[in-house]
Amino acid sequence: MERILRSEKMAEIILLPVRHHSPACAYHISRTIEKLRPSVILVEGPENAGPLIPVMVHEETKAPFAIYYSYHDESGVLSEEKERYKCYYPFLDYSPELAALREGKKYGIDTAFIDLSYGDILAASQAGKGLLKEEEEKSNYNDDYLLSRNEYLKRLCEKAGLRSFDEFWEKYFELNGLAEESEKWFDNLLTYCALARENTSEESLEEEGCLARERFMAERIREYAGRKAGTEEIVLVVTGGFHTPGLRTLLGGQTDGAVKMACGMAGGNADSDSVIAESRSSGQEKSRKAGKKSGKEGRKEANSPSGRVPAKDQGVYLMPYSMEAADALNGYASGMPFPGFYQKIWAGIPESDTPYKDAVLDLIVSSGKETRRKEGYLSTYDEICACSMADGLAGLRGKREPGAYELLDAVLASFVKGEYTIATDTPLRILRKQMTGRAVGALCRQADVPPVIHDFEAQCRKFGIKTGSTLEAESTLSIFSNKKHRLQSMFYHRMVWLNTTFARKIKGPNLQLKKDRNLMREIWKYKWSAQVNSSLIEVSVYGATIEEAAISLVREELKKDLGAKESVLLLTRVFEMGLREQMQAVYDRVHEQMMGDTDFYSLAEAVRSLLMMEELGPLYGTKLEFESLIHLGCRKMITLLPSMTGIKDEDLNGCMNALKLLYQITGRDEAAYGQERESYFAVLEKMTYDSGIHAGLNGCIQGILYGSGRETAEAVENACRGYLSGTKEQLIHTAQFFKGLFFTARDLVFIGDTFIRMLDEFYGRVTEEEFMELLPELRMAFTYFTPRETDKIAAAAAGLHGKGGKDILERTEVYPDWYAYGKETDEYVKARMESVN
């Protein structure tokens, strides 16, 4: 505990270092506040979240919850891209900051946040550093990595003989710390934090935005100390332990007051002090080397952020959170692992002298019961062995009680039978889930949340969707026969469109991929997480309800430069979401884009989607007329067809599918599509005379012309012989010609034996190396035949050489590897039969 004595013009300042989400920290914070009864409690946290404190400490607000910060860099303070940023500040029941705020309410003490706002922290950080780390999927305001990850700390864990920093922390500050006096406990923690900071370069602290935050917090502390002037007044400051030494320097070195410790630093825990002392020298040496780079010559001048970022660009809300999201093992950088386990510890501290031992026993019994239910092999004796082992490990490791790591080791040794593999890890998976916890927080009715979140909750109640758990659930919807199910499907599709990660479709019609159109039901998986609320907060500017936000985002999408394919894709999304008001606007945009699009493949995808929507329109209840758009797409594609003769090999499949699509559309209604059909065949015939036409595309066109009666089988045979009798390069292209031909007219192979003979001739003329090179193309060509047709072709090919199916089974010689395989099989079967007898 750090006391900073002031003059008569200022109150006494006491700095309390904490580790975020530490039960021992929260416990000693509560005891200290009860003992000192300060006049004000200042907590590390962005100051613009101050108005949320009454809701955070309200009796109806249940942890875990989080403050959600967002910043839209519309002013270009951070970069020219003007990107959006967000971060979370989670609170659990045992978070020291929340404990301080709750104690403040309990004793009627003023409380406040004193850190820079989120946007200002970003502005104070260098690119790729601090809260601007690009690799972070979700950014956390109170990242403890500087307190838990550096060379000194690694050395410290090695000296202590512990596997990780979290195990070190649990032993010396959680388990053993609960029995210490608060002043002694804070003294040990401050020693540890000072050494962690001493081994971090000042240059790194500046880049992380750490020093700018501390300068700002120091100013806020001075302001409050000035307001509470008096000899009996105390300003209690609760900040992350890494900041406390920096604040001590700023506050003690720039005033006329003196700095002193409330208790001697040498009076700490003997065990932990010895470990710290042994590892300090090696860590300090590396720190000194790093510090040379950040000394007077290389150190940046300390400057506050260049101007406060605009308040209008920042957002701050409270939102429910989950134990799962708060687990350090799930990527939360500031959290301790196993929040469910430590929640049990926190709940047991007031009632038990051995809260850890009680929690370990409870989890061994509950995980054993669940394992027995799923696997059926555990006994009560196994649970007794696990409890005994946990106690024994605690004694061997010098711990007052067994903790999380003794619990894990005991369950691994006592519950897992045989080798630990993915097939035997059920007990540990069950235990870890219970140690993580499943609780989801809730806010009181006075919480100021965007209306869109209220609408989300109302929709979930309407459809009976469970959001009180982070477990994934399933919904099966008969979307075409049940009106309520259709409305629920629309809700899920809107949540997907808003990118909330709440729901995902497992089965059902997929209009975007044009798959499973025959399915009449949808199967959805849904799961609530903190990401759902944060996503809804982000889109709250677009509307007060889920539907309004979805409509607004559709309008935003319409402003973009979309092609025919993208605009029709948007129409399918509106189609599924049931946004009737937007359908006509998107429909008009599709027409506009198709008029101007000159991309053949984009138009083909657009027409294919329009055909599907025309087919499903009556089921989805839309009255849009799609035929005019389909006509437009066909005419555009036919106009562009002559330019497709010289396509690349990788575009062949797409082009053949587009030709087949045009053939099907123009042939479905002669009265409506007669003109397009004649133009289509005229263009195809013209394309066959182009000497540069791709062989596969030529084969595809020849098959279409033959199938429509525009060309005879003899003409197709002549085209094929042109490749066979041409140059070596043309011979190689024969495989692609067959691929295109079989795609549209595979029945030609079974008319007489001409094509079989040409195939046989082709195989006889290419070398073995050429054949192996062409084999992928040939395999693709024959995939268009059914298995029965393939057998028929094989029989005909064998007949050309006077062979039949039985000849394959008759051999005059047996290959050595065949003989060895048969002999090995006989011996294996004989051994098995003898063992049975």
XYZ file of N, CA and C in Angstrom, residues 275-424:
450
model
N 12.126 -15.823 -3.631
C 12.041 -16.150 -5.057
C 12.283 -14.911 -5.895
N 11.648 -13.794 -5.486
C 11.806 -12.541 -6.222
C 13.266 -12.093 -6.218
N 13.927 -12.215 -5.046
C 15.307 -11.765 -4.931
C 16.236 -12.585 -5.809
N 16.011 -13.908 -5.859
C 16.884 -14.767 -6.643
C 16.801 -14.466 -8.132
N 15.613 -14.129 -8.599
C 15.440 -13.930 -10.040
C 15.641 -12.494 -10.470
N 15.762 -11.595 -9.495
C 15.799 -10.172 -9.832
C 17.036 -9.797 -10.620
N 18.209 -10.356 -10.235
C 19.455 -9.914 -10.855
C 19.488 -10.194 -12.346
N 19.084 -11.426 -12.749
C 19.130 -11.748 -14.179
C 18.149 -10.912 -14.963
N 16.979 -10.673 -14.396
C 15.981 -9.867 -15.098
C 16.409 -8.428 -15.216
N 17.057 -7.880 -14.130
C 17.483 -6.485 -14.148
C 18.576 -6.252 -15.183
N 19.469 -7.237 -15.338
C 20.552 -7.065 -16.289
C 20.008 -6.894 -17.699
N 19.004 -7.714 -18.075
C 18.406 -7.592 -19.401
C 17.643 -6.291 -19.528
N 17.048 -5.860 -18.410
C 16.321 -4.597 -18.445
C 17.257 -3.426 -18.658
N 18.449 -3.484 -18.014
C 19.407 -2.395 -18.175
C 19.858 -2.277 -19.625
N 20.070 -3.447 -20.265
C 20.482 -3.430 -21.668
C 19.396 -2.823 -22.541
N 18.148 -3.186 -22.255
C 17.049 -2.620 -23.037
C 16.878 -1.153 -22.713
N 17.157 -0.790 -21.433
C 16.974 0.588 -21.012
C 17.941 1.545 -21.661
N 19.131 1.043 -22.044
C 20.100 1.914 -22.708
C 19.539 2.489 -23.991
N 18.686 1.699 -24.657
C 18.104 2.156 -25.914
C 17.038 3.212 -25.675
N 16.527 3.244 -24.444
C 15.457 4.200 -24.179
C 15.903 5.241 -23.153
N 17.221 5.509 -23.090
C 17.742 6.489 -22.157
C 17.542 7.901 -22.638
N 18.366 8.808 -22.156
C 18.181 10.229 -22.477
C 18.340 10.497 -23.958
N 19.233 9.738 -24.615
C 19.484 10.010 -26.026
C 18.357 9.480 -26.903
N 17.828 8.283 -26.567
C 16.850 7.668 -27.450
C 15.425 7.787 -26.975
N 15.196 8.297 -25.765
C 13.861 8.320 -25.195
C 13.019 9.408 -25.832
N 11.761 9.089 -26.094
C 10.851 10.092 -26.665
C 10.419 11.073 -25.588
N 10.194 12.267 -25.993
C 9.699 13.279 -25.068
C 8.272 12.925 -24.685
N 7.967 12.992 -23.386
C 6.628 12.630 -22.900
C 5.634 13.701 -23.304
N 4.703 13.307 -24.123
C 3.659 14.236 -24.562
C 2.306 13.587 -24.373
N 1.326 14.365 -23.998
C -0.034 13.853 -23.905
C -0.590 13.715 -25.308
N -1.705 12.984 -25.478
C -2.293 12.831 -26.811
C -2.516 14.181 -27.467
N -2.270 14.228 -28.756
C -2.389 15.494 -29.488
C -3.854 15.860 -29.637
N -4.395 16.492 -28.607
C -5.798 16.908 -28.671
C -6.717 15.775 -28.306
N -7.775 16.068 -27.581
C -8.747 15.049 -27.229
C -9.557 14.684 -28.459
N -9.796 13.376 -28.650
C -10.587 12.958 -29.800
C -12.034 13.391 -29.580
N -12.784 13.664 -30.634
C -14.155 14.167 -30.479
C -15.043 13.193 -29.707
N -15.811 13.711 -28.771
C -16.704 12.880 -27.967
C -17.788 12.235 -28.825
N -18.183 12.924 -29.896
C -19.253 12.406 -30.748
C -18.857 11.123 -31.466
N -17.552 10.894 -31.594
C -17.069 9.700 -32.291
C -16.926 8.503 -31.355
N -17.203 8.699 -30.057
C -17.012 7.638 -29.080
C -18.356 7.177 -28.521
N -18.434 5.905 -28.222
C -19.621 5.336 -27.611
C -19.236 4.512 -26.403
N -20.090 4.500 -25.402
C -19.824 3.718 -24.199
C -21.153 3.195 -23.656
N -21.246 1.881 -23.495
C -22.460 1.227 -23.015
C -22.098 0.089 -22.072
N -23.030 -0.238 -21.203
C -22.921 -1.461 -20.419
C -23.601 -2.583 -21.177
N -23.086 -3.785 -21.051
C -23.679 -4.935 -21.730
C -23.442 -6.188 -20.897
N -24.358 -7.154 -20.953
C -24.112 -8.424 -20.261
C -22.873 -9.096 -20.840
N -22.199 -9.842 -20.029
C -21.010 -10.579 -20.452
C -21.164 -12.018 -19.984
N -20.210 -12.865 -20.280
C -20.307 -14.270 -19.886
C -18.994 -14.735 -19.277
N -19.099 -15.755 -18.419
C -17.897 -16.359 -17.847
C -16.988 -16.896 -18.953
N -17.600 -17.475 -19.959
C -16.838 -18.054 -21.062
C -15.967 -17.002 -21.735
N -16.537 -15.819 -21.986
C -15.779 -14.751 -22.644
C -14.707 -14.179 -21.732
N -14.903 -14.286 -20.405
C -13.959 -13.707 -19.449
C -12.811 -14.639 -19.107
N -12.797 -15.832 -19.681
C -11.757 -16.807 -19.373
C -10.495 -16.489 -20.163
N -9.371 -16.408 -19.470
C -8.101 -16.130 -20.143
C -7.765 -17.207 -21.166
N -8.243 -18.428 -20.950
C -7.966 -19.513 -21.885
C -8.754 -19.372 -23.173
N -9.741 -18.494 -23.191
C -10.525 -18.232 -24.404
C -10.088 -16.953 -25.093
N -8.923 -16.440 -24.720
C -8.366 -15.302 -25.437
C -8.504 -13.965 -24.747
N -9.080 -13.940 -23.512
C -9.214 -12.658 -22.815
C -7.892 -12.348 -22.129
N -7.159 -11.380 -22.673
C -5.777 -11.149 -22.253
C -5.647 -10.747 -20.793
N -6.644 -10.042 -20.233
C -6.520 -9.537 -18.875
C -7.081 -10.485 -17.841
N -7.756 -11.510 -18.272
C -8.442 -12.368 -17.325
C -7.525 -13.392 -16.689
N -7.995 -13.925 -15.550
C -7.378 -15.114 -14.990
C -8.122 -16.304 -15.574
N -7.449 -17.433 -15.714
C -8.165 -18.607 -16.226
C -9.167 -19.110 -15.189
N -10.111 -19.894 -15.647
C -11.076 -20.573 -14.792
C -11.956 -19.626 -13.962
N -12.682 -18.714 -14.596
C -13.511 -17.772 -13.828
C -14.588 -18.452 -12.994
N -15.127 -19.584 -13.479
C -16.125 -20.300 -12.691
C -15.545 -20.812 -11.390
N -14.310 -21.278 -11.424
C -13.633 -21.761 -10.223
C -13.416 -20.626 -9.228
N -12.911 -19.504 -9.728
C -12.633 -18.391 -8.816
C -13.907 -17.705 -8.327
N -15.003 -17.855 -9.064
C -16.282 -17.364 -8.561
C -16.692 -18.158 -7.317
N -16.432 -19.463 -7.331
C -16.705 -20.280 -6.152
C -15.834 -19.843 -4.975
N -14.589 -19.502 -5.260
C -13.691 -19.030 -4.203
C -14.230 -17.750 -3.593
N -14.616 -16.811 -4.453
C -15.125 -15.525 -3.977
C -16.390 -15.717 -3.128
N -17.266 -16.594 -3.578
C -18.500 -16.844 -2.828
C -18.211 -17.535 -1.506
N -17.109 -18.291 -1.429
C -16.819 -19.033 -0.206
C -15.981 -18.293 0.807
N -15.328 -17.184 0.421
C -14.436 -16.467 1.340
C -15.144 -16.010 2.619
N -16.354 -15.420 2.542
C -16.973 -14.949 3.793
C -17.428 -16.079 4.713
N -17.647 -17.263 4.188
C -18.284 -18.323 4.956
C -17.337 -19.428 5.389
N -16.146 -19.529 4.820
C -15.266 -20.665 5.084
C -13.835 -20.207 5.293
N -13.124 -20.948 6.136
C -11.700 -20.690 6.327
C -10.867 -21.396 5.252
N -11.499 -22.327 4.527
C -10.784 -23.074 3.474
C -11.595 -23.025 2.172
N -11.765 -21.834 1.580
C -12.617 -21.727 0.383
C -12.070 -22.511 -0.815
N -10.738 -22.589 -0.923
C -10.163 -23.318 -2.056
C -10.395 -24.820 -1.909
N -10.173 -25.326 -0.738
C -10.376 -26.764 -0.511
C -11.835 -27.150 -0.730
N -12.744 -26.282 -0.297
C -14.177 -26.546 -0.491
C -14.530 -26.549 -1.975
N -13.975 -25.590 -2.726
C -14.276 -25.506 -4.160
C -13.704 -26.703 -4.906
N -12.493 -27.123 -4.540
C -11.875 -28.283 -5.177
C -12.717 -29.531 -4.937
N -13.163 -29.730 -3.697
C -14.019 -30.874 -3.381
C -15.313 -30.838 -4.179
N -15.929 -29.655 -4.242
C -17.196 -29.518 -4.960
C -17.040 -29.858 -6.440
N -15.965 -29.389 -7.063
C -15.766 -29.629 -8.486
C -15.349 -31.069 -8.781
N -14.615 -31.687 -7.888
C -14.274 -33.098 -8.071
C -15.536 -33.948 -8.057
N -16.425 -33.670 -7.105
C -17.668 -34.441 -6.999
C -18.576 -34.190 -8.202
N -18.741 -32.922 -8.586
C -19.660 -32.605 -9.694
C -19.123 -33.113 -11.030
N -17.817 -32.972 -11.272
C -17.259 -33.471 -12.528
C -17.251 -34.995 -12.545
N -17.034 -35.625 -11.376
C -17.109 -37.074 -11.304
C -18.505 -37.581 -11.600
N -19.507 -36.896 -11.071
C -20.900 -37.277 -11.322
C -21.240 -37.165 -12.809
N -20.802 -36.071 -13.458
C -21.088 -35.874 -14.877
C -20.329 -36.898 -15.732
N -19.100 -37.209 -15.355
C -18.330 -38.215 -16.086
C -18.983 -39.592 -15.961
N -19.455 -39.887 -14.766
C -20.118 -41.174 -14.545
C -21.384 -41.284 -15.384
N -22.094 -40.157 -15.533
C -23.326 -40.164 -16.321
C -23.023 -40.391 -17.802
N -21.903 -39.799 -18.288
C -21.572 -39.910 -19.706
C -20.782 -41.167 -20.036
N -19.829 -41.536 -19.170
C -18.935 -42.650 -19.483
C -19.252 -43.912 -18.690
N -19.765 -43.745 -17.456
C -20.223 -44.899 -16.677
C -19.160 -45.678 -15.938
N -17.904 -45.173 -15.876
C -16.865 -46.013 -15.274
C -16.309 -45.469 -13.966
N -16.568 -44.223 -13.598
C -15.982 -43.666 -12.383
C -16.727 -44.155 -11.140
N -15.972 -44.288 -10.058
C -16.567 -44.703 -8.786
C -16.345 -43.619 -7.737
N -17.021 -43.754 -6.623
C -16.822 -42.826 -5.506
C -15.388 -42.905 -4.997
N -14.803 -44.073 -5.061
C -13.422 -44.231 -4.622
C -12.476 -43.385 -5.472
N -12.760 -43.281 -6.801
C -11.939 -42.422 -7.672
C -12.003 -40.976 -7.214
N -13.165 -40.541 -6.802
C -13.322 -39.157 -6.314
C -12.565 -38.958 -5.005
N -12.606 -39.956 -4.128
C -11.856 -39.866 -2.871
C -10.355 -39.781 -3.161
N -9.896 -40.591 -4.133
C -8.475 -40.554 -4.507
C -8.089 -39.180 -5.055
N -8.979 -38.586 -5.856
C -8.690 -37.268 -6.429
C -8.575 -36.214 -5.337
N -9.474 -36.251 -4.363
C -9.418 -35.288 -3.253
C -8.132 -35.461 -2.450
N -7.781 -36.702 -2.176
C -6.558 -36.978 -1.412
C -5.328 -36.510 -2.185
N -5.330 -36.735 -3.498
C -4.171 -36.311 -4.302
C -4.064 -34.794 -4.361
N -5.193 -34.097 -4.473
C -5.165 -32.636 -4.510
C -4.570 -32.085 -3.217
N -4.972 -32.644 -2.070
C -4.417 -32.200 -0.785
C -2.923 -32.505 -0.712
N -2.550 -33.702 -1.162
C -1.143 -34.080 -1.116
C -0.275 -33.203 -2.001
N -0.761 -32.889 -3.207
C -0.010 -32.013 -4.107
C 0.154 -30.619 -3.517
N -0.895 -30.113 -2.864
C -0.809 -28.791 -2.233
C 0.286 -28.776 -1.178
N 0.369 -29.844 -0.373
C 1.410 -29.918 0.650
C 2.799 -29.975 0.048
N 2.964 -30.778 -0.992
C 4.270 -30.887 -1.635
C 4.710 -29.580 -2.267
N 3.759 -28.801 -2.758
C 4.067 -27.566 -3.470
C 4.061 -26.337 -2.559
N 3.915 -26.543 -1.267
C 3.985 -25.442 -0.316
C 2.804 -24.500 -0.362
N 1.626 -25.046 -0.597
C 0.416 -24.228 -0.670
C -0.485 -24.524 0.521
N -1.145 -23.500 1.012
C -2.041 -23.649 2.162
C -3.211 -24.578 1.842
N -3.704 -24.483 0.622
C -4.831 -25.291 0.180
C -4.595 -25.706 -1.269
N -5.271 -26.754 -1.727
C -5.170 -27.087 -3.151
C -5.870 -26.037 -3.996
N -5.270 -25.670 -5.118
C -5.850 -24.672 -6.013
C -6.263 -25.273 -7.338
N -6.389 -24.413 -8.345
C -6.876 -24.855 -9.652
C -5.951 -25.885 -10.279
N -4.650 -25.735 -10.114
C -3.704 -26.614 -10.784
C -3.596 -27.958 -10.071
N -3.775 -27.982 -8.770
C -3.855 -29.249 -8.049
C -5.139 -29.992 -8.424
N -6.217 -29.245 -8.605
C -7.480 -29.847 -9.027
C -7.336 -30.512 -10.385
N -6.733 -29.807 -11.349
C -6.552 -30.366 -12.695
C -5.656 -31.600 -12.660
N -4.553 -31.530 -11.925
C -3.630 -32.658 -11.861
C -4.271 -33.862 -11.182
N -5.062 -33.625 -10.141
C -5.702 -34.722 -9.412
C -6.741 -35.431 -10.281
N -7.523 -34.667 -11.024
C -8.537 -35.263 -11.895
C -7.867 -36.024 -13.038
N -6.800 -35.472 -13.583
C -6.073 -36.163 -14.648
C -5.549 -37.511 -14.161
N -4.980 -37.538 -12.954
C -4.371 -38.761 -12.439
C -5.410 -39.781 -11.971
N -6.517 -39.316 -11.428
C -7.483 -40.226 -10.806
C -8.659 -40.594 -11.702
N -9.048 -39.717 -12.619
C -10.242 -39.966 -13.436
C -9.920 -40.534 -14.819
N -8.731 -40.192 -15.357
C -8.368 -40.662 -16.693
C -7.706 -42.027 -16.560
N -8.340 -43.023 -17.158
C -7.843 -44.388 -17.068
C -6.968 -44.696 -18.285
N -5.746 -45.129 -18.030
C -4.847 -45.439 -19.129
C -4.184 -44.180 -19.678
N -3.805 -44.236 -20.941
C -3.106 -43.126 -21.585
C -4.050 -41.948 -21.809
N -3.536 -40.729 -21.615
C -4.349 -39.518 -21.810
C -4.372 -39.167 -23.293
N -5.500 -39.406 -23.938
C -5.664 -39.111 -25.361
C -7.009 -38.424 -25.562
N -7.294 -38.092 -26.817
C -8.561 -37.449 -27.133
C -9.744 -38.377 -26.834
N -9.480 -39.678 -26.798
C -10.544 -40.643 -26.511
C -10.789 -40.811 -25.019
N -9.836 -40.376 -24.191
C -9.984 -40.572 -22.739
C -10.048 -39.260 -21.961
